[in-house]
Short mmCIF file of C-alpha atoms (C1' of nucleotides) in Angstrom, two decimals:
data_model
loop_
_atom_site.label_atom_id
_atom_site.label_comp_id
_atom_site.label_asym_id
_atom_site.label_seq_id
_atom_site.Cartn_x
_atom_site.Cartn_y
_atom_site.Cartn_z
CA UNK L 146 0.00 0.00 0.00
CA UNK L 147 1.30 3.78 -0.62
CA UNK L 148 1.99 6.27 1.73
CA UNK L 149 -0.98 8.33 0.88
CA UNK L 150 -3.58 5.49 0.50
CA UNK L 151 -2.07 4.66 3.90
CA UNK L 152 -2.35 8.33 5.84
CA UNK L 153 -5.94 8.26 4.28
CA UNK L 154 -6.86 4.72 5.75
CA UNK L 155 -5.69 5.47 8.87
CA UNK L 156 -6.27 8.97 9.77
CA UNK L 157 -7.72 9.47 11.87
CA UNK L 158 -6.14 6.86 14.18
CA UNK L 159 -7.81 4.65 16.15
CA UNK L 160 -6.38 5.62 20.38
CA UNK L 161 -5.67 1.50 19.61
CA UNK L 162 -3.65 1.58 16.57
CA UNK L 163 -1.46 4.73 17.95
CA UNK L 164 -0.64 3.21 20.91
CA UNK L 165 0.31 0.03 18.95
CA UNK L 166 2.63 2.02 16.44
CA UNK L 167 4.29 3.96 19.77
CA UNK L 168 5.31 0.67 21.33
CA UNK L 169 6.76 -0.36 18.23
CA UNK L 170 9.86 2.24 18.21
CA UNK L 171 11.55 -1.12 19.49
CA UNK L 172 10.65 -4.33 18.28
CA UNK L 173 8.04 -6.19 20.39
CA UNK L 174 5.34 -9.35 19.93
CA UNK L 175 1.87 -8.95 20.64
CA UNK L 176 1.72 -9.84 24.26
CA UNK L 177 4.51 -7.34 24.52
CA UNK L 178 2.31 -4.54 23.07
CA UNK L 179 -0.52 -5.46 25.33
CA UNK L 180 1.68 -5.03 28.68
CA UNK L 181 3.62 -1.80 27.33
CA UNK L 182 0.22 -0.11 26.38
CA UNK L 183 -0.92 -1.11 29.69
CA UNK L 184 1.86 0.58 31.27
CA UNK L 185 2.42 4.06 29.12
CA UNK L 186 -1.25 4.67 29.87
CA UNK L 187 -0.91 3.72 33.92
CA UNK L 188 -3.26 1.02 33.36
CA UNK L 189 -5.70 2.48 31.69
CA UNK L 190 -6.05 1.62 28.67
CA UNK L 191 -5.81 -2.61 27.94
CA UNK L 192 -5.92 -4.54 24.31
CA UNK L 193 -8.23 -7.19 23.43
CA UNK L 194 -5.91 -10.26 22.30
CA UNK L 195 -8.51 -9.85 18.71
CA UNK L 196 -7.47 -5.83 18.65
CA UNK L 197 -3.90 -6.85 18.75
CA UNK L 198 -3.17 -9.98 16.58
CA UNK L 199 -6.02 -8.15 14.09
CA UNK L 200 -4.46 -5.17 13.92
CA UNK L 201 -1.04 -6.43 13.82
CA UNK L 202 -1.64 -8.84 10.80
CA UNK L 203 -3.61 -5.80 9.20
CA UNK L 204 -0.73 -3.54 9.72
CA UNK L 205 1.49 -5.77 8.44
CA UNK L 206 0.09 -6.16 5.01
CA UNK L 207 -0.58 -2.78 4.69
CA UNK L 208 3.44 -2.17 5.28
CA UNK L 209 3.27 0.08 8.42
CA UNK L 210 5.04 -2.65 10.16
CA UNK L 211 7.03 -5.59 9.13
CA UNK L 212 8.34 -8.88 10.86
CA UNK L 213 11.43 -9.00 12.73
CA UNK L 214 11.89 -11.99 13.67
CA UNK L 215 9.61 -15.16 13.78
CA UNK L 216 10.65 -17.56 17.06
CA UNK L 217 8.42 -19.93 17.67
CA UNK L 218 5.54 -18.32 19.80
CA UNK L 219 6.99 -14.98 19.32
CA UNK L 220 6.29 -12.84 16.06
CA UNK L 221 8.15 -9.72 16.99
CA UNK L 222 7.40 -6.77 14.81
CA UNK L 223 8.98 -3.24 14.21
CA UNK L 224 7.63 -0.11 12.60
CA UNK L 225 8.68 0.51 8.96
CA UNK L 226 9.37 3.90 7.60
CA UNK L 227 5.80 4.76 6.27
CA UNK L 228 4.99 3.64 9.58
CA UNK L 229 6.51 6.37 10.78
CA UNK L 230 5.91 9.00 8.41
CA UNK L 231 2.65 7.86 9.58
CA UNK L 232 2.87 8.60 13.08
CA UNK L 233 4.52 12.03 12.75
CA UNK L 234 1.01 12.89 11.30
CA UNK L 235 -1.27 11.55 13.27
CA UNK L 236 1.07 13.88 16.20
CA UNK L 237 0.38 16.63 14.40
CA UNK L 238 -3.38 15.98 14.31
CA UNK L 239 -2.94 15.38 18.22
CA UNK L 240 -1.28 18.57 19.27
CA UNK L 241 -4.25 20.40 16.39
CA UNK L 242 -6.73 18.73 19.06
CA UNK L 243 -4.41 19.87 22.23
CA UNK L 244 -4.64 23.03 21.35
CA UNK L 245 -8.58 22.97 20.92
CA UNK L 246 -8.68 21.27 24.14
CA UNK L 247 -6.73 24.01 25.51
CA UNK L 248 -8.47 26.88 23.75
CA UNK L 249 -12.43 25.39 24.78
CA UNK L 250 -11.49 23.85 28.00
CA UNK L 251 -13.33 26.92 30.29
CA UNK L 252 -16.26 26.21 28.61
CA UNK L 253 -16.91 22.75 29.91
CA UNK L 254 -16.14 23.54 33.81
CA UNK G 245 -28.50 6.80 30.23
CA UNK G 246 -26.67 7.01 33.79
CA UNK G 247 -23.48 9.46 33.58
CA UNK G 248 -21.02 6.12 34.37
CA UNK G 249 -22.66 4.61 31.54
CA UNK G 250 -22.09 7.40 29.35
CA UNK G 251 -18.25 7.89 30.25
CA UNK G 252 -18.16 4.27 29.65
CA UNK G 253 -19.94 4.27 25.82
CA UNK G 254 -18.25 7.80 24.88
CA UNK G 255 -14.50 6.86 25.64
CA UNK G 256 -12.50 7.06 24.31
CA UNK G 257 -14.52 9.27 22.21
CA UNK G 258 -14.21 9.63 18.22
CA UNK G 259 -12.85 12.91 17.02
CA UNK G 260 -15.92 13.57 15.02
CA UNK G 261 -18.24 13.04 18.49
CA UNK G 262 -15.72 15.52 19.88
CA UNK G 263 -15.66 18.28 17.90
CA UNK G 264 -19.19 18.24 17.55
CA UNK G 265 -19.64 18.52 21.44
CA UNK G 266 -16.89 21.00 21.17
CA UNK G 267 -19.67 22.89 18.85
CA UNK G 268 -22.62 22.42 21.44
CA UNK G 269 -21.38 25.27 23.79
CA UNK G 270 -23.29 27.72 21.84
CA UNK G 271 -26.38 26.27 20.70
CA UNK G 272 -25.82 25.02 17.01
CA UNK G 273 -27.98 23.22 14.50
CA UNK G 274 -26.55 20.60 12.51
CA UNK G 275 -25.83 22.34 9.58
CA UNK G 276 -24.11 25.16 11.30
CA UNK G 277 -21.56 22.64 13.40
CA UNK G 278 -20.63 21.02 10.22
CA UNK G 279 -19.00 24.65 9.29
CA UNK G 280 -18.11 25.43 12.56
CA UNK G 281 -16.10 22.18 12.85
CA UNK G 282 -14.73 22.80 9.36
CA UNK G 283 -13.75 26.40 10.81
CA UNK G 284 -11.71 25.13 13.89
CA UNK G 285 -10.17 22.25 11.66
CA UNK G 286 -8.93 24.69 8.75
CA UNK G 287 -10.91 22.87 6.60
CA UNK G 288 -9.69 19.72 7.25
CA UNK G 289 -12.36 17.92 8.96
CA UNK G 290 -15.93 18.00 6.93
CA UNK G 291 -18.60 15.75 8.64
CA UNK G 292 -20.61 13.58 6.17
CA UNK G 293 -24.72 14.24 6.34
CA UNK G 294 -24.54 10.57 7.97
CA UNK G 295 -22.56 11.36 10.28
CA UNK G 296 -23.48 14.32 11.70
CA UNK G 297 -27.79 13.84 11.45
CA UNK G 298 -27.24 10.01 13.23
CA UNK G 299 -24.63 11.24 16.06
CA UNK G 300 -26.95 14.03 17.25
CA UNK G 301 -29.84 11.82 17.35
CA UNK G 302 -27.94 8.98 19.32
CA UNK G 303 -26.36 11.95 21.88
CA UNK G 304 -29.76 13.10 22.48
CA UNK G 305 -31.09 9.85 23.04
CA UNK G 306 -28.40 9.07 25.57
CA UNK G 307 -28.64 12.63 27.37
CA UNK G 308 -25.29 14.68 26.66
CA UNK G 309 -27.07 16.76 24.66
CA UNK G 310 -30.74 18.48 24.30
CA UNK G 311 -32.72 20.24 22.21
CA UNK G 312 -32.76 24.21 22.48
CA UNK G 313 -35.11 25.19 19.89
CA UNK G 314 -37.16 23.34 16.93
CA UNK G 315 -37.68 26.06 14.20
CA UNK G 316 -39.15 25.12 11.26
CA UNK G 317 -36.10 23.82 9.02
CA UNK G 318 -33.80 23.70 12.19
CA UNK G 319 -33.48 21.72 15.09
CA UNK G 320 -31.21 23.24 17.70
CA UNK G 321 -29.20 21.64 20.43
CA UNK G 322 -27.07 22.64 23.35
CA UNK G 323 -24.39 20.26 25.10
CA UNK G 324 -26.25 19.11 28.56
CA UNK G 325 -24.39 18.76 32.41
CA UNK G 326 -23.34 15.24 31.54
CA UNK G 327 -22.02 16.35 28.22
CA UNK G 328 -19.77 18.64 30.11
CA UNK G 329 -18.84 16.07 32.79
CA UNK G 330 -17.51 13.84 29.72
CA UNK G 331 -15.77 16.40 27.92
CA UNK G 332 -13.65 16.97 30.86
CA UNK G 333 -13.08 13.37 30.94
CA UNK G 334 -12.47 12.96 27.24
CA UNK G 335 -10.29 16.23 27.39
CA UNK G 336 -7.80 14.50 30.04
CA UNK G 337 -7.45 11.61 28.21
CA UNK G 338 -6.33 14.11 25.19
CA UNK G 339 -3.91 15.51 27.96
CA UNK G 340 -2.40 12.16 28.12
CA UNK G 341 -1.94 11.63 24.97
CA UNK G 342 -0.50 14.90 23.91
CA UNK G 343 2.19 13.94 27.02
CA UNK G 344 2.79 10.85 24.94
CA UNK G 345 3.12 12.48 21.76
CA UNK G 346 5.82 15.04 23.17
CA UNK G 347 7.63 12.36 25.02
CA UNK G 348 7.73 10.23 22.31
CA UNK G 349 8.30 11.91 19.30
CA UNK G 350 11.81 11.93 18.66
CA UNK G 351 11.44 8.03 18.07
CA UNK G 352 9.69 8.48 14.71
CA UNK G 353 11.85 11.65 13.25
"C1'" DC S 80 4.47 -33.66 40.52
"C1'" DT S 81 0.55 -31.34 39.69
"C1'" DC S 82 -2.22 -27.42 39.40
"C1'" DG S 83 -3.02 -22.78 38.66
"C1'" DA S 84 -1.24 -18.50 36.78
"C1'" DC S 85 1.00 -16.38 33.21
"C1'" DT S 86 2.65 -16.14 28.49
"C1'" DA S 87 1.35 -16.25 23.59
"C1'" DT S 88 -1.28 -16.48 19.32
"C1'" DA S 89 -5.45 -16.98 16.56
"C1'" DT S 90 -10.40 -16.78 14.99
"C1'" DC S 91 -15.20 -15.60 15.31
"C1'" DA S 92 -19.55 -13.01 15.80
"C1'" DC S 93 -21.28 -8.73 17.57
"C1'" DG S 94 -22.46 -4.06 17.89
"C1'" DA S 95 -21.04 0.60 16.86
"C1'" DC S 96 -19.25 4.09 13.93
"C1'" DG S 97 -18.14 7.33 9.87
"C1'" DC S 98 -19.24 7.93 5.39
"C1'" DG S 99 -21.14 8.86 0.80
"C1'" DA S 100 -25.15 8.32 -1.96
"C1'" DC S 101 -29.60 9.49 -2.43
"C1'" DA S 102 -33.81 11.90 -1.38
"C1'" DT S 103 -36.31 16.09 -0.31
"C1'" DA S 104 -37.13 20.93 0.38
"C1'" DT S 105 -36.41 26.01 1.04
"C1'" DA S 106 -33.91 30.31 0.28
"C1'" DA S 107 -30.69 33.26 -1.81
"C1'" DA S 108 -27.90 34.71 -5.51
"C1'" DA S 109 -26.29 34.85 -10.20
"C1'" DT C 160 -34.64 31.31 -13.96
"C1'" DT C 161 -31.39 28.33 -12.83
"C1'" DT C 162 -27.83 27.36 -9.94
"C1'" DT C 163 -25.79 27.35 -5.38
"C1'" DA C 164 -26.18 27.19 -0.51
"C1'" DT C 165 -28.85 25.84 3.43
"C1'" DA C 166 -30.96 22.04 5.99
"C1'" DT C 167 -32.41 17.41 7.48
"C1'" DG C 168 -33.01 12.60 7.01
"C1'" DT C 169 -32.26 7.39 5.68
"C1'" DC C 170 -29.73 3.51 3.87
"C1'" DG C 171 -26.09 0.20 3.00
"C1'" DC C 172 -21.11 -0.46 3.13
"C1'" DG C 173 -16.82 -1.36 5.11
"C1'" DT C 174 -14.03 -0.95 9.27
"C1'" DC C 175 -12.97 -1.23 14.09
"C1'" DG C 176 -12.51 -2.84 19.07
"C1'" DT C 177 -14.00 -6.40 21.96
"C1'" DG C 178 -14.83 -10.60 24.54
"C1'" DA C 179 -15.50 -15.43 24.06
"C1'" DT C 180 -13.44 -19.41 22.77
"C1'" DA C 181 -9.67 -22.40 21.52
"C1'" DT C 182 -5.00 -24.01 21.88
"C1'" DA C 183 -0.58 -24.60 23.96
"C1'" DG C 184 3.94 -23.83 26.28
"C1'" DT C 185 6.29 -22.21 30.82
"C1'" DC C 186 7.05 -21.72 35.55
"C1'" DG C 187 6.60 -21.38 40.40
"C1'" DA C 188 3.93 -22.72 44.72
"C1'" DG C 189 2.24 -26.15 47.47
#
DNA sequence: CTCGACTATATCACGACGCGACATATAAAA
DNA sequence: TTTTATATGTCGCGTCGTGATATAGTCGAG
């Protein structure tokens, strides 16, 4: 898949899919994924295993990640390049809505 | 629907159910938050007819927001006490994430 | 040594969501 | 007068996150 057919598919990201991509700055499995996410968001936020090995097999083919090594019940994945020309715009949408959140958050108190 | 159940339905919350509560300060018909969400976005974000019609039904349904005024061709609404209560929640998970995004994104330059 | 807890991956059906297409209608502007 | 903008609504489509279910290896406590 191309870079733009890719930015279009996945912006904007799912809070699922960004966290995925973020733990993948260093090549991880699945499980992996499930326990960093748990711990970058303080235990909020925690995968379903069909989020993770869905979204990891989707990512894959789409070429926003690719295998790293295959043990035998590990797949360990890293993010590719589009992968993270990706993510660098998907911050950008982020800090557009920080800023909003930032700008409108009197009016909600 | 009880405010826990809300928080629970809403979150994390789309960007398009955001910005549209993000509209609902002032009292807005659905026509006029489609440009006003286009306005904030620069034009980046432009709600489908779909999207916009079905959300504000289902929010009303479920309480966050309520209708203002029903002139003839336009049906107003206003974000409700609940709406505010998760749009404060919604708004500090955005915090979070924005932390994430600055801590982070070095890894993907 | 055995049993439960943890690690690890995979698939399935379910409900929810955003979207564009299509339909309908009024009002303003060219 | 004809087009453009305003305004709301419904429908089907594809996608997404999730929990249930299945399967299986590892490892420590009792």
């Amino acid at each position: 898949m191309n870079l733009e057919k890719i930015i279009k598919n996945y912006s904007p990201m799912t809070e699922t899919a960004f966290y995925i991509l973020l733990s993948l700055t260093e090549p991880r499995h699945g499980y992996g994924i499930i326990k960093h996410v748990e711990e970058v968001t303080g235990n909020r936020l925690k995968l379903g295993s069909g989020t993770i090995y869905g979204t990891l097999t989707k990512m894959e083919r789409d070429g926003i990640i690719t295998m790293y090594a295959d043990e035998k019940r590990k797949k360990i994945y890293e993010i590719t390049e589009d992968g993270k020309v990706l993510m660098r715009h998907e911050m950008e949408r982020l800090k557009e809505l920080h800023v909003n959140v930032i700008k409108y958050e009197e009016d909600f108190e």
